[in-house]
């Protein structure tokens, strides 16, 4: 499995394009905001002759979804997200204005696809389990590839830190439950690709992350 990471927008969000030898790929949390960032994703997919199959969202915050219109326009994919965060990703411009105070002058697709219970995302020869991890948002999820021992954690878990819970819909109690009972149950050698910052492993976080003790 090939994982290409990009750091996008003023909040330094991590966007991932995940592919394998079949050339099928998924795009996780497309936060591309500036034109050059949008071009970078499209050019990477083109240069590597990839076929995008899914546009996946760990949660609905705007910094993780600035670029979903570009993915929709180029590949016809609509965001796939948990139902609890569906309204956020359908109203990115309004969300941005309410949090930042200025309007966002872009048109976003109003369509979304909701994850079902025990959803499994398939592409190429790989599968990603969609695991519910509320706390940062009500509809937060992580994408776990058990075969490769890789998890895409969004803003649930960072290297030596955790996601904020002071936004609307956040819950520290739920976040801690998600960390201990979902991510914490994964093998220690599982690599964590975070929504911001560097990658880490489950073992390192369970041992050294101050929020998990």
PDB file of C-alpha atoms in Angstrom:
ATOM      1  CA  UNK A   1       0.000   0.000   0.000  1.00  0.00           C
ATOM      2  CA  UNK A   2       1.324   3.432  -0.975  1.00  0.00           C
ATOM      3  CA  UNK A   3       0.456   6.400   1.242  1.00  0.00           C
ATOM      4  CA  UNK A   4       1.084   9.898  -0.093  1.00  0.00           C
ATOM      5  CA  UNK A   5       0.633  12.679   2.425  1.00  0.00           C
ATOM      6  CA  UNK A   6       0.134  16.387   1.772  1.00  0.00           C
ATOM      7  CA  UNK A   7       0.119  19.235   4.305  1.00  0.00           C
ATOM      8  CA  UNK A   8      -2.539  21.750   3.280  1.00  0.00           C
ATOM      9  CA  UNK A   9      -4.091  25.101   4.192  1.00  0.00           C
ATOM     10  CA  UNK A  10      -3.304  27.535   6.998  1.00  0.00           C
ATOM     11  CA  UNK A  11      -4.126  24.923   9.650  1.00  0.00           C
ATOM     12  CA  UNK A  12      -1.508  22.501   8.245  1.00  0.00           C
ATOM     13  CA  UNK A  13      -3.994  19.681   7.775  1.00  0.00           C
ATOM     14  CA  UNK A  14      -2.854  16.301   6.486  1.00  0.00           C
ATOM     15  CA  UNK A  15      -4.499  14.963   3.337  1.00  0.00           C
ATOM     16  CA  UNK A  16      -3.787  11.388   2.227  1.00  0.00           C
ATOM     17  CA  UNK A  17      -3.996   9.594  -1.110  1.00  0.00           C
ATOM     18  CA  UNK A  18      -3.815   5.849  -0.485  1.00  0.00           C
ATOM     19  CA  UNK A  19      -3.295   3.427  -3.371  1.00  0.00           C
ATOM     20  CA  UNK A  20      -1.980  -0.037  -4.186  1.00  0.00           C
ATOM     21  CA  UNK A  21      -0.616  -1.982  -7.133  1.00  0.00           C
ATOM     22  CA  UNK A  22      -4.029  -2.014  -8.854  1.00  0.00           C
ATOM     23  CA  UNK A  23      -3.834   1.806  -9.189  1.00  0.00           C
ATOM     24  CA  UNK A  24      -7.159   2.221  -7.395  1.00  0.00           C
ATOM     25  CA  UNK A  25      -6.976   4.795  -4.618  1.00  0.00           C
ATOM     26  CA  UNK A  26      -8.925   6.583  -1.924  1.00  0.00           C
ATOM     27  CA  UNK A  27      -8.552  10.216  -0.886  1.00  0.00           C
ATOM     28  CA  UNK A  28      -8.796  10.862   2.849  1.00  0.00           C
ATOM     29  CA  UNK A  29      -9.646  14.326   4.241  1.00  0.00           C
ATOM     30  CA  UNK A  30      -9.000  16.520   1.220  1.00  0.00           C
ATOM     31  CA  UNK A  31      -8.108  19.823   2.866  1.00  0.00           C
ATOM     32  CA  UNK A  32      -6.629  21.447  -0.244  1.00  0.00           C
ATOM     33  CA  UNK A  33      -7.531  25.152  -0.111  1.00  0.00           C
ATOM     34  CA  UNK A  34      -5.219  27.126  -2.403  1.00  0.00           C
ATOM     35  CA  UNK A  35      -5.168  26.487  -6.146  1.00  0.00           C
ATOM     36  CA  UNK A  36      -1.645  25.083  -6.019  1.00  0.00           C
ATOM     37  CA  UNK A  37      -2.734  22.644  -3.307  1.00  0.00           C
ATOM     38  CA  UNK A  38      -5.679  21.478  -5.356  1.00  0.00           C
ATOM     39  CA  UNK A  39      -3.416  21.070  -8.382  1.00  0.00           C
ATOM     40  CA  UNK A  40      -0.940  19.049  -6.294  1.00  0.00           C
ATOM     41  CA  UNK A  41      -3.546  16.384  -5.499  1.00  0.00           C
ATOM     42  CA  UNK A  42      -4.873  16.183  -9.044  1.00  0.00           C
ATOM     43  CA  UNK A  43      -1.364  16.081 -10.542  1.00  0.00           C
ATOM     44  CA  UNK A  44      -0.245  13.343  -8.146  1.00  0.00           C
ATOM     45  CA  UNK A  45      -3.231  11.217  -9.137  1.00  0.00           C
ATOM     46  CA  UNK A  46      -2.627  11.911 -12.830  1.00  0.00           C
ATOM     47  CA  UNK A  47       1.146  11.379 -12.760  1.00  0.00           C
ATOM     48  CA  UNK A  48       0.729   8.025 -11.001  1.00  0.00           C
ATOM     49  CA  UNK A  49      -2.185   6.981 -13.229  1.00  0.00           C
ATOM     50  CA  UNK A  50      -4.414   6.378 -10.217  1.00  0.00           C
ATOM     51  CA  UNK A  51      -8.149   5.732 -10.258  1.00  0.00           C
ATOM     52  CA  UNK A  52      -9.931   7.431  -7.318  1.00  0.00           C
ATOM     53  CA  UNK A  53     -12.653   5.213  -5.867  1.00  0.00           C
ATOM     54  CA  UNK A  54     -13.689   6.987  -2.631  1.00  0.00           C
ATOM     55  CA  UNK A  55     -13.515  10.432  -1.031  1.00  0.00           C
ATOM     56  CA  UNK A  56     -13.390   9.693   2.700  1.00  0.00           C
ATOM     57  CA  UNK A  57     -13.897  12.090   5.614  1.00  0.00           C
ATOM     58  CA  UNK A  58     -12.788  11.404   9.173  1.00  0.00           C
ATOM     59  CA  UNK A  59     -15.055  14.250  10.325  1.00  0.00           C
ATOM     60  CA  UNK A  60     -16.817  17.351   9.084  1.00  0.00           C
ATOM     61  CA  UNK A  61     -14.560  20.285  10.018  1.00  0.00           C
ATOM     62  CA  UNK A  62     -13.791  22.643   7.159  1.00  0.00           C
ATOM     63  CA  UNK A  63      -9.983  22.365   7.313  1.00  0.00           C
ATOM     64  CA  UNK A  64     -10.283  18.670   6.406  1.00  0.00           C
ATOM     65  CA  UNK A  65     -12.765  19.275   3.581  1.00  0.00           C
ATOM     66  CA  UNK A  66     -11.780  22.468   1.749  1.00  0.00           C
ATOM     67  CA  UNK A  67     -10.901  20.430  -1.352  1.00  0.00           C
ATOM     68  CA  UNK A  68     -13.895  18.136  -1.720  1.00  0.00           C
ATOM     69  CA  UNK A  69     -15.255  20.290  -4.561  1.00  0.00           C
ATOM     70  CA  UNK A  70     -12.075  19.722  -6.583  1.00  0.00           C
ATOM     71  CA  UNK A  71     -12.313  15.947  -6.072  1.00  0.00           C
ATOM     72  CA  UNK A  72     -15.996  16.022  -7.012  1.00  0.00           C
ATOM     73  CA  UNK A  73     -15.373  18.132 -10.118  1.00  0.00           C
ATOM     74  CA  UNK A  74     -12.496  15.994 -11.359  1.00  0.00           C
ATOM     75  CA  UNK A  75     -13.628  12.488 -10.422  1.00  0.00           C
ATOM     76  CA  UNK A  76     -17.352  12.688  -9.660  1.00  0.00           C
ATOM     77  CA  UNK A  77     -16.877  11.464  -6.095  1.00  0.00           C
ATOM     78  CA  UNK A  78     -19.005  12.725  -3.227  1.00  0.00           C
ATOM     79  CA  UNK A  79     -17.834  12.867   0.389  1.00  0.00           C
ATOM     80  CA  UNK A  80     -18.394   9.760   2.503  1.00  0.00           C
ATOM     81  CA  UNK A  81     -18.900  10.626   6.158  1.00  0.00           C
ATOM     82  CA  UNK A  82     -20.708   9.581   9.336  1.00  0.00           C
ATOM     83  CA  UNK A  83     -24.331  10.771   9.521  1.00  0.00           C
ATOM     84  CA  UNK A  84     -23.658  12.821  12.663  1.00  0.00           C
ATOM     85  CA  UNK A  85     -21.231  15.069  10.741  1.00  0.00           C
ATOM     86  CA  UNK A  86     -23.142  15.153   7.475  1.00  0.00           C
ATOM     87  CA  UNK A  87     -24.637  18.591   8.037  1.00  0.00           C
ATOM     88  CA  UNK A  88     -21.203  20.111   8.630  1.00  0.00           C
ATOM     89  CA  UNK A  89     -19.704  18.852   5.397  1.00  0.00           C
ATOM     90  CA  UNK A  90     -22.803  19.952   3.464  1.00  0.00           C
ATOM     91  CA  UNK A  91     -22.399  23.515   4.766  1.00  0.00           C
ATOM     92  CA  UNK A  92     -18.665  24.153   4.726  1.00  0.00           C
ATOM     93  CA  UNK A  93     -19.012  27.794   3.708  1.00  0.00           C
ATOM     94  CA  UNK A  94     -21.445  28.538   6.540  1.00  0.00           C
ATOM     95  CA  UNK A  95     -19.300  26.595   9.024  1.00  0.00           C
ATOM     96  CA  UNK A  96     -16.221  28.559   7.968  1.00  0.00           C
ATOM     97  CA  UNK A  97     -18.015  31.899   8.356  1.00  0.00           C
ATOM     98  CA  UNK A  98     -19.399  31.033  11.794  1.00  0.00           C
ATOM     99  CA  UNK A  99     -15.963  30.011  13.089  1.00  0.00           C
ATOM    100  CA  UNK A 100     -13.686  32.459  11.254  1.00  0.00           C
ATOM    101  CA  UNK A 101     -16.047  35.382  10.704  1.00  0.00           C
ATOM    102  CA  UNK A 102     -15.633  35.847   6.953  1.00  0.00           C
ATOM    103  CA  UNK A 103     -17.449  34.167   4.072  1.00  0.00           C
ATOM    104  CA  UNK A 104     -15.863  31.384   2.017  1.00  0.00           C
ATOM    105  CA  UNK A 105     -16.464  32.060  -1.652  1.00  0.00           C
ATOM    106  CA  UNK A 106     -16.677  28.540  -3.007  1.00  0.00           C
ATOM    107  CA  UNK A 107     -19.484  26.258  -4.094  1.00  0.00           C
ATOM    108  CA  UNK A 108     -19.464  22.814  -2.508  1.00  0.00           C
ATOM    109  CA  UNK A 109     -21.418  19.686  -3.481  1.00  0.00           C
ATOM    110  CA  UNK A 110     -24.452  19.297  -1.268  1.00  0.00           C
ATOM    111  CA  UNK A 111     -24.469  15.529  -1.699  1.00  0.00           C
ATOM    112  CA  UNK A 112     -22.905  13.129   0.767  1.00  0.00           C
ATOM    113  CA  UNK A 113     -22.870   9.390   1.339  1.00  0.00           C
ATOM    114  CA  UNK A 114     -23.226   8.177   4.921  1.00  0.00           C
ATOM    115  CA  UNK A 115     -21.233   5.335   6.405  1.00  0.00           C
ATOM    116  CA  UNK A 116     -23.322   2.443   7.624  1.00  0.00           C
ATOM    117  CA  UNK A 117     -22.703   0.411  10.759  1.00  0.00           C
ATOM    118  CA  UNK A 118     -19.586  -1.752  10.389  1.00  0.00           C
ATOM    119  CA  UNK A 119     -18.831  -0.106   7.036  1.00  0.00           C
ATOM    120  CA  UNK A 120     -15.838  -1.461   5.107  1.00  0.00           C
ATOM    121  CA  UNK A 121     -14.269   0.630   2.336  1.00  0.00           C
ATOM    122  CA  UNK A 122     -12.797  -1.458  -0.469  1.00  0.00           C
ATOM    123  CA  UNK A 123     -10.329  -0.364  -3.115  1.00  0.00           C
ATOM    124  CA  UNK A 124      -7.851  -2.423  -5.089  1.00  0.00           C
ATOM    125  CA  UNK A 125      -6.673  -5.303  -2.922  1.00  0.00           C
ATOM    126  CA  UNK A 126      -7.231  -3.486   0.363  1.00  0.00           C
ATOM    127  CA  UNK A 127      -9.947  -2.784   2.900  1.00  0.00           C
ATOM    128  CA  UNK A 128     -10.388   0.029   5.404  1.00  0.00           C
ATOM    129  CA  UNK A 129     -12.644  -0.536   8.392  1.00  0.00           C
ATOM    130  CA  UNK A 130     -14.664   2.531   9.382  1.00  0.00           C
ATOM    131  CA  UNK A 131     -14.544   2.709  13.179  1.00  0.00           C
ATOM    132  CA  UNK A 132     -16.591   5.231  15.133  1.00  0.00           C
ATOM    133  CA  UNK A 133     -14.486   7.505  17.359  1.00  0.00           C
ATOM    134  CA  UNK A 134     -16.716  10.347  18.617  1.00  0.00           C
ATOM    135  CA  UNK A 135     -15.258  13.025  20.846  1.00  0.00           C
ATOM    136  CA  UNK A 136     -13.613  15.614  18.601  1.00  0.00           C
ATOM    137  CA  UNK A 137     -16.920  15.687  16.735  1.00  0.00           C
ATOM    138  CA  UNK A 138     -20.040  13.582  17.163  1.00  0.00           C
ATOM    139  CA  UNK A 139     -19.421  11.780  13.875  1.00  0.00           C
ATOM    140  CA  UNK A 140     -15.678  11.286  14.061  1.00  0.00           C
ATOM    141  CA  UNK A 141     -14.311   8.056  12.575  1.00  0.00           C
ATOM    142  CA  UNK A 142     -10.952   6.472  11.871  1.00  0.00           C
ATOM    143  CA  UNK A 143     -10.012   4.288   8.907  1.00  0.00           C
ATOM    144  CA  UNK A 144      -8.172   1.121   9.899  1.00  0.00           C
ATOM    145  CA  UNK A 145      -6.340  -1.262   7.579  1.00  0.00           C
ATOM    146  CA  UNK A 146      -5.728  -4.300   9.735  1.00  0.00           C
ATOM    147  CA  UNK A 147      -3.700  -6.128   7.074  1.00  0.00           C
ATOM    148  CA  UNK A 148      -1.183  -3.289   6.816  1.00  0.00           C
ATOM    149  CA  UNK A 149      -1.403  -2.248  10.504  1.00  0.00           C
ATOM    150  CA  UNK A 150      -2.214   1.347   9.544  1.00  0.00           C
ATOM    151  CA  UNK A 151      -4.872   3.723  10.867  1.00  0.00           C
ATOM    152  CA  UNK A 152      -5.869   7.185   9.663  1.00  0.00           C
ATOM    153  CA  UNK A 153      -6.922   8.935  12.852  1.00  0.00           C
ATOM    154  CA  UNK A 154      -8.153  12.341  11.686  1.00  0.00           C
ATOM    155  CA  UNK A 155      -8.265  14.660  14.694  1.00  0.00           C
ATOM    156  CA  UNK A 156      -8.945  11.922  17.247  1.00  0.00           C
ATOM    157  CA  UNK A 157      -5.287  11.190  17.989  1.00  0.00           C
ATOM    158  CA  UNK A 158      -2.103  13.142  17.326  1.00  0.00           C
ATOM    159  CA  UNK A 159       1.505  12.418  18.184  1.00  0.00           C
ATOM    160  CA  UNK A 160       1.640  12.999  21.965  1.00  0.00           C
ATOM    161  CA  UNK A 161      -1.678  14.850  21.900  1.00  0.00           C
ATOM    162  CA  UNK A 162      -5.391  14.395  21.180  1.00  0.00           C
ATOM    163  CA  UNK A 163      -8.119  16.277  19.374  1.00  0.00           C
ATOM    164  CA  UNK A 164      -9.836  19.323  20.842  1.00  0.00           C
ATOM    165  CA  UNK A 165     -13.221  18.808  22.444  1.00  0.00           C
ATOM    166  CA  UNK A 166     -14.259  22.437  22.985  1.00  0.00           C
ATOM    167  CA  UNK A 167     -15.972  22.793  19.601  1.00  0.00           C
ATOM    168  CA  UNK A 168     -19.707  22.239  19.204  1.00  0.00           C
ATOM    169  CA  UNK A 169     -20.437  18.523  19.437  1.00  0.00           C
ATOM    170  CA  UNK A 170     -17.162  17.733  21.183  1.00  0.00           C
ATOM    171  CA  UNK A 171     -16.945  15.570  24.299  1.00  0.00           C
ATOM    172  CA  UNK A 172     -13.793  14.830  26.292  1.00  0.00           C
ATOM    173  CA  UNK A 173     -15.422  11.792  27.891  1.00  0.00           C
ATOM    174  CA  UNK A 174     -16.340  10.339  24.507  1.00  0.00           C
ATOM    175  CA  UNK A 175     -12.891  11.108  23.104  1.00  0.00           C
ATOM    176  CA  UNK A 176     -11.161   9.267  25.927  1.00  0.00           C
ATOM    177  CA  UNK A 177     -13.508   6.332  25.426  1.00  0.00           C
ATOM    178  CA  UNK A 178     -12.688   6.272  21.711  1.00  0.00           C
ATOM    179  CA  UNK A 179      -8.965   6.412  22.387  1.00  0.00           C
ATOM    180  CA  UNK A 180      -8.956   3.649  24.967  1.00  0.00           C
ATOM    181  CA  UNK A 181     -11.560   1.305  23.499  1.00  0.00           C
ATOM    182  CA  UNK A 182     -11.014   1.718  19.758  1.00  0.00           C
ATOM    183  CA  UNK A 183      -7.508   2.943  18.971  1.00  0.00           C
ATOM    184  CA  UNK A 184      -6.054   1.562  22.189  1.00  0.00           C
ATOM    185  CA  UNK A 185      -7.143  -1.971  21.220  1.00  0.00           C
ATOM    186  CA  UNK A 186      -5.090  -1.955  18.018  1.00  0.00           C
ATOM    187  CA  UNK A 187      -1.687  -3.676  17.872  1.00  0.00           C
ATOM    188  CA  UNK A 188       1.136  -1.575  19.315  1.00  0.00           C
ATOM    189  CA  UNK A 189       2.994  -1.570  15.994  1.00  0.00           C
ATOM    190  CA  UNK A 190       0.051   0.049  14.163  1.00  0.00           C
ATOM    191  CA  UNK A 191       1.189   3.219  12.391  1.00  0.00           C
ATOM    192  CA  UNK A 192      -1.045   6.225  13.008  1.00  0.00           C
ATOM    193  CA  UNK A 193      -1.411   8.779  10.209  1.00  0.00           C
ATOM    194  CA  UNK A 194      -2.815  11.834  11.978  1.00  0.00           C
ATOM    195  CA  UNK A 195      -4.979  14.722  10.804  1.00  0.00           C
ATOM    196  CA  UNK A 196      -2.250  17.195  11.770  1.00  0.00           C
ATOM    197  CA  UNK A 197       1.422  16.718  12.558  1.00  0.00           C
ATOM    198  CA  UNK A 198       3.724  13.711  12.147  1.00  0.00           C
ATOM    199  CA  UNK A 199       2.791  10.054  12.139  1.00  0.00           C
ATOM    200  CA  UNK A 200       3.217   7.909  15.235  1.00  0.00           C
ATOM    201  CA  UNK A 201       2.368   4.413  16.487  1.00  0.00           C
ATOM    202  CA  UNK A 202      -0.291   3.107  18.828  1.00  0.00           C
ATOM    203  CA  UNK A 203       2.381   1.678  21.110  1.00  0.00           C
ATOM    204  CA  UNK A 204       4.195   5.007  21.483  1.00  0.00           C
ATOM    205  CA  UNK A 205       0.968   6.850  22.243  1.00  0.00           C
ATOM    206  CA  UNK A 206      -0.324   4.336  24.755  1.00  0.00           C
ATOM    207  CA  UNK A 207       3.014   4.453  26.551  1.00  0.00           C
ATOM    208  CA  UNK A 208       3.983   8.139  26.378  1.00  0.00           C
ATOM    209  CA  UNK A 209       0.955  10.275  25.421  1.00  0.00           C
ATOM    210  CA  UNK A 210       0.106  12.260  28.596  1.00  0.00           C
ATOM    211  CA  UNK A 211      -3.617  12.218  27.782  1.00  0.00           C
ATOM    212  CA  UNK A 212      -3.732   8.417  27.858  1.00  0.00           C
ATOM    213  CA  UNK A 213      -2.535   7.966  31.430  1.00  0.00           C
TER     214      UNK A 213
END
